[in-house]
GROMACS .gro file of C-alpha atoms in nm:
model
  395
    1UNK     CA    1  -3.346  -1.543  -6.603
    2UNK     CA    2  -3.399  -1.500  -6.229
    3UNK     CA    3  -3.407  -1.155  -6.083
    4UNK     CA    4  -3.134  -1.098  -5.820
    5UNK     CA    5  -3.266  -0.960  -5.488
    6UNK     CA    6  -3.063  -0.723  -5.274
    7UNK     CA    7  -3.095  -0.729  -4.891
    8UNK     CA    8  -3.166  -0.372  -4.787
    9UNK     CA    9  -3.141  -0.442  -4.411
   10UNK     CA   10  -2.860  -0.247  -4.242
   11UNK     CA   11  -2.561  -0.459  -4.145
   12UNK     CA   12  -2.511  -0.499  -3.768
   13UNK     CA   13  -2.211  -0.344  -3.595
   14UNK     CA   14  -1.893  -0.546  -3.612
   15UNK     CA   15  -1.783  -0.703  -3.281
   16UNK     CA   16  -1.453  -0.515  -3.291
   17UNK     CA   17  -1.635  -0.183  -3.260
   18UNK     CA   18  -1.816  -0.298  -2.945
   19UNK     CA   19  -1.636  -0.136  -2.643
   20UNK     CA   20  -1.713  -0.436  -2.424
   21UNK     CA   21  -1.556  -0.680  -2.669
   22UNK     CA   22  -1.245  -0.465  -2.711
   23UNK     CA   23  -1.211  -0.425  -2.334
   24UNK     CA   24  -1.240  -0.801  -2.278
   25UNK     CA   25  -0.990  -0.873  -2.556
   26UNK     CA   26  -0.724  -0.636  -2.422
   27UNK     CA   27  -0.769  -0.769  -2.067
   28UNK     CA   28  -0.718  -1.127  -2.186
   29UNK     CA   29  -0.407  -1.022  -2.381
   30UNK     CA   30  -0.267  -0.834  -2.079
   31UNK     CA   31  -0.323  -1.131  -1.846
   32UNK     CA   32  -0.163  -1.366  -2.098
   33UNK     CA   33   0.142  -1.141  -2.128
   34UNK     CA   34   0.180  -1.124  -1.749
   35UNK     CA   35   0.164  -1.502  -1.715
   36UNK     CA   36   0.408  -1.545  -2.005
   37UNK     CA   37   0.655  -1.298  -1.850
   38UNK     CA   38   0.627  -1.467  -1.511
   39UNK     CA   39   0.674  -1.814  -1.655
   40UNK     CA   40   0.975  -1.699  -1.860
   41UNK     CA   41   1.132  -1.540  -1.552
   42UNK     CA   42   1.084  -1.854  -1.340
   43UNK     CA   43   1.211  -2.082  -1.616
   44UNK     CA   44   1.523  -1.873  -1.679
   45UNK     CA   45   1.594  -1.844  -1.305
   46UNK     CA   46   1.570  -2.221  -1.253
   47UNK     CA   47   1.787  -2.287  -1.557
   48UNK     CA   48   2.057  -2.043  -1.443
   49UNK     CA   49   2.055  -2.185  -1.090
   50UNK     CA   50   2.086  -2.539  -1.224
   51UNK     CA   51   2.377  -2.443  -1.450
   52UNK     CA   52   2.562  -2.301  -1.148
   53UNK     CA   53   2.492  -2.601  -0.929
   54UNK     CA   54   2.263  -2.411  -0.689
   55UNK     CA   55   1.999  -2.633  -0.532
   56UNK     CA   56   1.639  -2.521  -0.511
   57UNK     CA   57   1.356  -2.596  -0.271
   58UNK     CA   58   1.271  -2.530   0.092
   59UNK     CA   59   1.453  -2.821   0.249
   60UNK     CA   60   1.707  -2.582   0.399
   61UNK     CA   61   1.444  -2.473   0.650
   62UNK     CA   62   1.495  -2.803   0.836
   63UNK     CA   63   1.873  -2.762   0.863
   64UNK     CA   64   2.045  -2.645   1.182
   65UNK     CA   65   2.098  -2.268   1.190
   66UNK     CA   66   2.407  -2.261   1.409
   67UNK     CA   67   2.391  -1.893   1.506
   68UNK     CA   68   2.245  -1.703   1.797
   69UNK     CA   69   1.991  -1.419   1.801
   70UNK     CA   70   2.011  -1.144   2.064
   71UNK     CA   71   1.633  -1.122   2.112
   72UNK     CA   72   1.357  -1.377   2.067
   73UNK     CA   73   0.995  -1.381   2.180
   74UNK     CA   74   0.982  -1.757   2.133
   75UNK     CA   75   1.230  -2.019   2.258
   76UNK     CA   76   1.538  -2.028   2.035
   77UNK     CA   77   1.901  -2.134   2.045
   78UNK     CA   78   2.175  -2.203   1.789
   79UNK     CA   79   2.086  -2.573   1.765
   80UNK     CA   80   1.745  -2.499   1.612
   81UNK     CA   81   1.660  -2.484   1.242
   82UNK     CA   82   1.652  -2.208   0.984
   83UNK     CA   83   1.275  -2.241   0.989
   84UNK     CA   84   1.285  -2.137   1.353
   85UNK     CA   85   1.488  -1.828   1.265
   86UNK     CA   86   1.206  -1.729   1.029
   87UNK     CA   87   0.953  -1.735   1.314
   88UNK     CA   88   1.190  -1.545   1.542
   89UNK     CA   89   1.236  -1.270   1.285
   90UNK     CA   90   0.863  -1.261   1.206
   91UNK     CA   91   0.757  -1.225   1.571
   92UNK     CA   92   1.015  -0.951   1.626
   93UNK     CA   93   0.886  -0.766   1.318
   94UNK     CA   94   0.526  -0.795   1.433
   95UNK     CA   95   0.622  -0.679   1.782
   96UNK     CA   96   0.789  -0.353   1.677
   97UNK     CA   97   0.519  -0.287   1.414
   98UNK     CA   98   0.235  -0.332   1.664
   99UNK     CA   99   0.410  -0.122   1.930
  100UNK     CA  100   0.481   0.149   1.672
  101UNK     CA  101   0.122   0.158   1.544
  102UNK     CA  102  -0.020   0.196   1.895
  103UNK     CA  103   0.227   0.464   2.004
  104UNK     CA  104   0.212   0.658   1.676
  105UNK     CA  105  -0.169   0.658   1.680
  106UNK     CA  106  -0.195   0.791   2.035
  107UNK     CA  107   0.078   1.052   1.989
  108UNK     CA  108  -0.047   1.151   1.644
  109UNK     CA  109  -0.402   1.212   1.765
  110UNK     CA  110  -0.280   1.418   2.061
  111UNK     CA  111  -0.053   1.634   1.845
  112UNK     CA  112  -0.315   1.667   1.572
  113UNK     CA  113  -0.570   1.802   1.819
  114UNK     CA  114  -0.307   2.022   1.985
  115UNK     CA  115  -0.223   2.165   1.642
  116UNK     CA  116  -0.572   2.323   1.641
  117UNK     CA  117  -0.554   2.444   2.001
  118UNK     CA  118  -0.651   2.804   2.076
  119UNK     CA  119  -0.341   2.821   2.297
  120UNK     CA  120  -0.072   2.984   2.081
  121UNK     CA  121   0.221   2.807   2.249
  122UNK     CA  122   0.064   2.458   2.228
  123UNK     CA  123  -0.028   2.505   1.861
  124UNK     CA  124   0.318   2.633   1.763
  125UNK     CA  125   0.505   2.363   1.953
  126UNK     CA  126   0.293   2.101   1.774
  127UNK     CA  127   0.366   2.269   1.440
  128UNK     CA  128   0.741   2.271   1.506
  129UNK     CA  129   0.733   1.903   1.603
  130UNK     CA  130   0.550   1.807   1.284
  131UNK     CA  131   0.770   2.010   1.050
  132UNK     CA  132   1.098   1.899   1.209
  133UNK     CA  133   1.029   1.528   1.255
  134UNK     CA  134   0.865   1.452   0.923
  135UNK     CA  135   1.133   1.633   0.722
  136UNK     CA  136   1.427   1.438   0.866
  137UNK     CA  137   1.490   1.096   0.704
  138UNK     CA  138   1.373   0.809   0.921
  139UNK     CA  139   1.706   0.627   0.900
  140UNK     CA  140   1.887   0.929   1.044
  141UNK     CA  141   1.638   0.942   1.332
  142UNK     CA  142   1.698   0.575   1.404
  143UNK     CA  143   2.075   0.638   1.411
  144UNK     CA  144   2.022   0.940   1.638
  145UNK     CA  145   1.828   0.747   1.901
  146UNK     CA  146   2.056   0.444   1.881
  147UNK     CA  147   2.401   0.606   1.878
  148UNK     CA  148   2.354   0.956   2.022
  149UNK     CA  149   2.095   0.886   2.292
  150UNK     CA  150   2.104   0.521   2.396
  151UNK     CA  151   2.469   0.472   2.306
  152UNK     CA  152   2.565   0.752   2.544
  153UNK     CA  153   2.418   0.573   2.848
  154UNK     CA  154   2.657   0.437   3.113
  155UNK     CA  155   2.800   0.085   3.113
  156UNK     CA  156   2.629  -0.195   3.311
  157UNK     CA  157   2.843  -0.139   3.622
  158UNK     CA  158   2.738   0.229   3.629
  159UNK     CA  159   2.374   0.159   3.541
  160UNK     CA  160   2.098   0.405   3.627
  161UNK     CA  161   1.916   0.242   3.919
  162UNK     CA  162   1.540   0.298   3.942
  163UNK     CA  163   1.414   0.185   4.279
  164UNK     CA  164   1.652  -0.109   4.299
  165UNK     CA  165   1.435  -0.310   4.057
  166UNK     CA  166   1.493  -0.147   3.714
  167UNK     CA  167   1.830  -0.071   3.559
  168UNK     CA  168   1.913   0.133   3.251
  169UNK     CA  169   2.246   0.121   3.065
  170UNK     CA  170   2.387   0.111   2.714
  171UNK     CA  171   2.293  -0.255   2.683
  172UNK     CA  172   1.925  -0.200   2.746
  173UNK     CA  173   1.657  -0.158   3.008
  174UNK     CA  174   1.625  -0.438   3.263
  175UNK     CA  175   1.289  -0.471   3.440
  176UNK     CA  176   1.145  -0.737   3.675
  177UNK     CA  177   0.979  -1.035   3.508
  178UNK     CA  178   0.643  -1.159   3.645
  179UNK     CA  179   0.637  -1.535   3.702
  180UNK     CA  180   0.287  -1.684   3.729
  181UNK     CA  181   0.239  -1.948   3.999
  182UNK     CA  182  -0.032  -2.207   4.057
  183UNK     CA  183  -0.373  -2.043   4.076
  184UNK     CA  184  -0.298  -1.754   3.842
  185UNK     CA  185  -0.547  -1.897   3.594
  186UNK     CA  186  -0.820  -1.754   3.819
  187UNK     CA  187  -0.687  -1.406   3.746
  188UNK     CA  188  -0.698  -1.468   3.370
  189UNK     CA  189  -1.055  -1.592   3.406
  190UNK     CA  190  -1.155  -1.279   3.597
  191UNK     CA  191  -0.993  -1.062   3.332
  192UNK     CA  192  -1.186  -1.242   3.056
  193UNK     CA  193  -1.512  -1.191   3.247
  194UNK     CA  194  -1.428  -0.823   3.297
  195UNK     CA  195  -1.362  -0.775   2.924
  196UNK     CA  196  -1.690  -0.945   2.834
  197UNK     CA  197  -1.873  -0.728   3.088
  198UNK     CA  198  -1.719  -0.410   2.947
  199UNK     CA  199  -1.826  -0.506   2.594
  200UNK     CA  200  -2.180  -0.580   2.714
  201UNK     CA  201  -2.201  -0.253   2.905
  202UNK     CA  202  -2.074  -0.064   2.603
  203UNK     CA  203  -2.346  -0.210   2.380
  204UNK     CA  204  -2.615  -0.149   2.642
  205UNK     CA  205  -2.500   0.208   2.708
  206UNK     CA  206  -2.511   0.290   2.335
  207UNK     CA  207  -2.866   0.160   2.300
  208UNK     CA  208  -2.968   0.346   2.614
  209UNK     CA  209  -2.820   0.670   2.486
  210UNK     CA  210  -2.999   0.638   2.151
  211UNK     CA  211  -3.329   0.570   2.327
  212UNK     CA  212  -3.314   0.823   2.612
  213UNK     CA  213  -3.027   1.058   2.532
  214UNK     CA  214  -2.866   0.982   2.869
  215UNK     CA  215  -2.490   0.918   2.871
  216UNK     CA  216  -2.359   0.631   3.082
  217UNK     CA  217  -2.001   0.660   3.219
  218UNK     CA  218  -1.883   0.358   3.022
  219UNK     CA  219  -1.514   0.445   3.039
  220UNK     CA  220  -1.500   0.486   3.417
  221UNK     CA  221  -1.707   0.174   3.481
  222UNK     CA  222  -1.500  -0.024   3.230
  223UNK     CA  223  -1.169   0.077   3.389
  224UNK     CA  224  -1.306  -0.010   3.734
  225UNK     CA  225  -1.414  -0.357   3.617
  226UNK     CA  226  -1.086  -0.427   3.438
  227UNK     CA  227  -0.889  -0.333   3.750
  228UNK     CA  228  -1.108  -0.454   4.037
  229UNK     CA  229  -1.218  -0.797   3.913
  230UNK     CA  230  -0.866  -0.927   3.838
  231UNK     CA  231  -0.738  -0.768   4.162
  232UNK     CA  232  -1.005  -0.944   4.368
  233UNK     CA  233  -0.927  -1.274   4.196
  234UNK     CA  234  -0.554  -1.217   4.251
  235UNK     CA  235  -0.586  -1.176   4.626
  236UNK     CA  236  -0.848  -1.450   4.653
  237UNK     CA  237  -0.603  -1.693   4.490
  238UNK     CA  238  -0.333  -1.601   4.743
  239UNK     CA  239  -0.125  -1.363   4.528
  240UNK     CA  240  -0.001  -1.630   4.282
  241UNK     CA  241   0.265  -1.411   4.123
  242UNK     CA  242   0.636  -1.371   4.187
  243UNK     CA  243   0.882  -1.121   4.042
  244UNK     CA  244   1.230  -1.203   3.915
  245UNK     CA  245   1.439  -0.890   3.972
  246UNK     CA  246   1.742  -0.844   3.741
  247UNK     CA  247   2.082  -0.850   3.910
  248UNK     CA  248   2.436  -0.768   3.797
  249UNK     CA  249   2.625  -1.087   3.721
  250UNK     CA  250   2.979  -1.027   3.606
  251UNK     CA  251   2.984  -0.772   3.325
  252UNK     CA  252   2.611  -0.769   3.257
  253UNK     CA  253   2.270  -0.811   3.418
  254UNK     CA  254   2.088  -1.141   3.437
  255UNK     CA  255   1.728  -1.228   3.511
  256UNK     CA  256   1.419  -1.022   3.449
  257UNK     CA  257   1.313  -0.885   3.112
  258UNK     CA  258   1.561  -0.711   2.885
  259UNK     CA  259   1.452  -0.440   2.643
  260UNK     CA  260   1.747  -0.417   2.408
  261UNK     CA  261   1.853  -0.071   2.281
  262UNK     CA  262   1.794  -0.178   1.919
  263UNK     CA  263   1.426  -0.233   1.993
  264UNK     CA  264   1.392   0.090   2.191
  265UNK     CA  265   1.563   0.305   1.926
  266UNK     CA  266   1.363   0.156   1.640
  267UNK     CA  267   1.032   0.182   1.826
  268UNK     CA  268   1.085   0.545   1.932
  269UNK     CA  269   1.200   0.654   1.585
  270UNK     CA  270   0.916   0.477   1.403
  271UNK     CA  271   0.656   0.609   1.648
  272UNK     CA  272   0.772   0.972   1.642
  273UNK     CA  273   0.819   0.978   1.265
  274UNK     CA  274   0.481   0.822   1.182
  275UNK     CA  275   0.303   1.030   1.447
  276UNK     CA  276   0.405   1.350   1.267
  277UNK     CA  277   0.216   1.237   0.956
  278UNK     CA  278  -0.081   1.106   1.154
  279UNK     CA  279  -0.106   1.444   1.331
  280UNK     CA  280  -0.158   1.621   0.998
  281UNK     CA  281  -0.412   1.359   0.894
  282UNK     CA  282  -0.606   1.415   1.217
  283UNK     CA  283  -0.588   1.791   1.176
  284UNK     CA  284  -0.724   1.776   0.821
  285UNK     CA  285  -0.999   1.536   0.929
  286UNK     CA  286  -1.114   1.769   1.206
  287UNK     CA  287  -1.109   2.069   0.974
  288UNK     CA  288  -1.325   1.878   0.725
  289UNK     CA  289  -1.616   1.879   0.973
  290UNK     CA  290  -1.851   2.169   0.922
  291UNK     CA  291  -1.821   2.445   1.181
  292UNK     CA  292  -2.197   2.436   1.213
  293UNK     CA  293  -2.163   2.101   1.390
  294UNK     CA  294  -1.939   2.254   1.655
  295UNK     CA  295  -2.162   2.558   1.694
  296UNK     CA  296  -2.468   2.338   1.732
  297UNK     CA  297  -2.292   2.134   2.002
  298UNK     CA  298  -2.199   2.451   2.189
  299UNK     CA  299  -2.557   2.575   2.159
  300UNK     CA  300  -2.668   2.258   2.334
  301UNK     CA  301  -2.423   2.331   2.616
  302UNK     CA  302  -2.173   2.054   2.544
  303UNK     CA  303  -1.821   2.126   2.676
  304UNK     CA  304  -1.528   2.125   2.435
  305UNK     CA  305  -1.414   1.777   2.535
  306UNK     CA  306  -1.751   1.613   2.469
  307UNK     CA  307  -1.795   1.814   2.150
  308UNK     CA  308  -1.467   1.681   2.018
  309UNK     CA  309  -1.530   1.321   2.128
  310UNK     CA  310  -1.899   1.287   2.043
  311UNK     CA  311  -1.950   1.524   1.751
  312UNK     CA  312  -1.629   1.614   1.570
  313UNK     CA  313  -1.412   1.300   1.584
  314UNK     CA  314  -1.685   1.052   1.477
  315UNK     CA  315  -1.751   1.262   1.165
  316UNK     CA  316  -1.382   1.323   1.101
  317UNK     CA  317  -1.298   0.951   1.107
  318UNK     CA  318  -1.438   0.901   0.754
  319UNK     CA  319  -1.166   1.138   0.632
  320UNK     CA  320  -0.896   1.017   0.873
  321UNK     CA  321  -0.908   0.639   0.825
  322UNK     CA  322  -0.802   0.600   0.457
  323UNK     CA  323  -0.475   0.798   0.486
  324UNK     CA  324  -0.425   0.656   0.837
  325UNK     CA  325  -0.423   0.309   0.682
  326UNK     CA  326  -0.144   0.417   0.450
  327UNK     CA  327   0.064   0.534   0.746
  328UNK     CA  328   0.016   0.201   0.921
  329UNK     CA  329   0.136   0.023   0.607
  330UNK     CA  330   0.436   0.255   0.583
  331UNK     CA  331   0.528   0.191   0.946
  332UNK     CA  332   0.515  -0.187   0.902
  333UNK     CA  333   0.736  -0.168   0.592
  334UNK     CA  334   0.972   0.090   0.745
  335UNK     CA  335   1.041  -0.153   1.028
  336UNK     CA  336   1.271  -0.333   0.783
  337UNK     CA  337   1.522  -0.050   0.846
  338UNK     CA  338   1.594  -0.238   1.170
  339UNK     CA  339   1.880  -0.416   0.998
  340UNK     CA  340   2.076  -0.086   1.000
  341UNK     CA  341   2.118  -0.103   1.379
  342UNK     CA  342   2.112  -0.479   1.425
  343UNK     CA  343   1.760  -0.533   1.553
  344UNK     CA  344   1.679  -0.899   1.472
  345UNK     CA  345   1.370  -0.852   1.257
  346UNK     CA  346   1.270  -1.066   0.960
  347UNK     CA  347   1.500  -0.885   0.715
  348UNK     CA  348   1.805  -0.895   0.942
  349UNK     CA  349   1.768  -1.253   1.065
  350UNK     CA  350   1.606  -1.439   0.778
  351UNK     CA  351   1.692  -1.240   0.465
  352UNK     CA  352   2.029  -1.150   0.613
  353UNK     CA  353   2.205  -1.419   0.814
  354UNK     CA  354   1.997  -1.714   0.695
  355UNK     CA  355   2.033  -1.617   0.328
  356UNK     CA  356   2.411  -1.567   0.363
  357UNK     CA  357   2.459  -1.907   0.525
  358UNK     CA  358   2.230  -2.110   0.298
  359UNK     CA  359   2.264  -1.928  -0.035
  360UNK     CA  360   1.893  -1.989  -0.103
  361UNK     CA  361   1.837  -1.634  -0.227
  362UNK     CA  362   1.527  -1.694  -0.439
  363UNK     CA  363   1.340  -1.888  -0.171
  364UNK     CA  364   1.436  -1.656   0.116
  365UNK     CA  365   1.354  -1.337  -0.074
  366UNK     CA  366   1.024  -1.484  -0.197
  367UNK     CA  367   0.920  -1.583   0.156
  368UNK     CA  368   1.015  -1.241   0.294
  369UNK     CA  369   0.822  -1.059   0.021
  370UNK     CA  370   0.518  -1.281   0.080
  371UNK     CA  371   0.529  -1.206   0.453
  372UNK     CA  372   0.534  -0.828   0.408
  373UNK     CA  373   0.259  -0.856   0.146
  374UNK     CA  374   0.047  -1.058   0.389
  375UNK     CA  375   0.107  -0.808   0.670
  376UNK     CA  376   0.010  -0.516   0.447
  377UNK     CA  377  -0.304  -0.687   0.316
  378UNK     CA  378  -0.406  -0.786   0.669
  379UNK     CA  379  -0.373  -0.427   0.792
  380UNK     CA  380  -0.571  -0.301   0.493
  381UNK     CA  381  -0.844  -0.560   0.551
  382UNK     CA  382  -0.879  -0.474   0.919
  383UNK     CA  383  -0.886  -0.100   0.853
  384UNK     CA  384  -1.143  -0.140   0.574
  385UNK     CA  385  -1.367  -0.340   0.807
  386UNK     CA  386  -1.326  -0.073   1.076
  387UNK     CA  387  -1.392   0.201   0.821
  388UNK     CA  388  -1.723   0.042   0.724
  389UNK     CA  389  -1.814  -0.001   1.091
  390UNK     CA  390  -1.764   0.368   1.180
  391UNK     CA  391  -1.895   0.511   0.853
  392UNK     CA  392  -2.186   0.752   0.882
  393UNK     CA  393  -2.502   0.561   0.790
  394UNK     CA  394  -2.808   0.735   0.660
  395UNK     CA  395  -3.137   0.657   0.829
   0.00000   0.00000   0.00000
């Protein structure tokens, strides 16, 4: 009779008790559930649309739109396609978003710095602005600027005349339009050279300052180059630029460039509203910098302006940029409120009129969502790249 041997070696841990295995398992299950839910949603949507006789696909983009749009940055008329209306709405959305980001950033930084001013009146006025503007709903501010301010302007026949070349009324602001003539390409070339020279001088001045400590007046020299070089090229080419001045024709003005009140109201409201949040972000970023940095700068004899620009702001940017990115994203998404006052942005033109006329709700909504997602991700990408570029690097 053989003697039975017993293995006394300890059994290894079961895979289920390994945290890495459990984590991988639950992730796979979660991804599978998401794909299953998405597939079920798409399948049910297509089945319901087919049962109701609703066609699917993007062929409608090649059909004639048949409606006009009050403002377009690209050529458009009612004989063009629904695909063209998409590009019109997209460019209008990008325009007001870009204008709002620039204006809100400048105004927000100014108010944020003023909020910390030693002047009692300046600091309190900035505080009142922030608390009032950011606590009133954005939609109400848009209505205020559109109906109460711009809507109260005189009619075209009683327009406010500014120097005989610009006219302001309840239908918009009319300004002269520059028309480039033959030879204006020389001016563009000079401007490109000036921009390249400014970038080169900026890089050289930074290296020089790190090596010697001497500050080069980059800003003044850059402004001079950007103004003088194109001006010299302009006169050398024989002033190849004409101006089309708007004129009253019947019941409205014709010619020139028209800034419609819908654009002006939306831009002002978005800029003022977002600037109130940016101001608080800037204030908190400045306060995050140690007071010892400011005291050291003063001990070296730096004036307040240089201390703020060269010492405080560069260190505060690491705190400012992340929440600033969120405000940029909010501004771009808040621009969709344009449909409330009739500004022809992507939501009003494409997801509004185009959807109503074609009935392609799924396709139109999907495209619109994808566009706003792309805009948001692009802003985040750019700001993350900028954040890494200005981050404080240890030596």
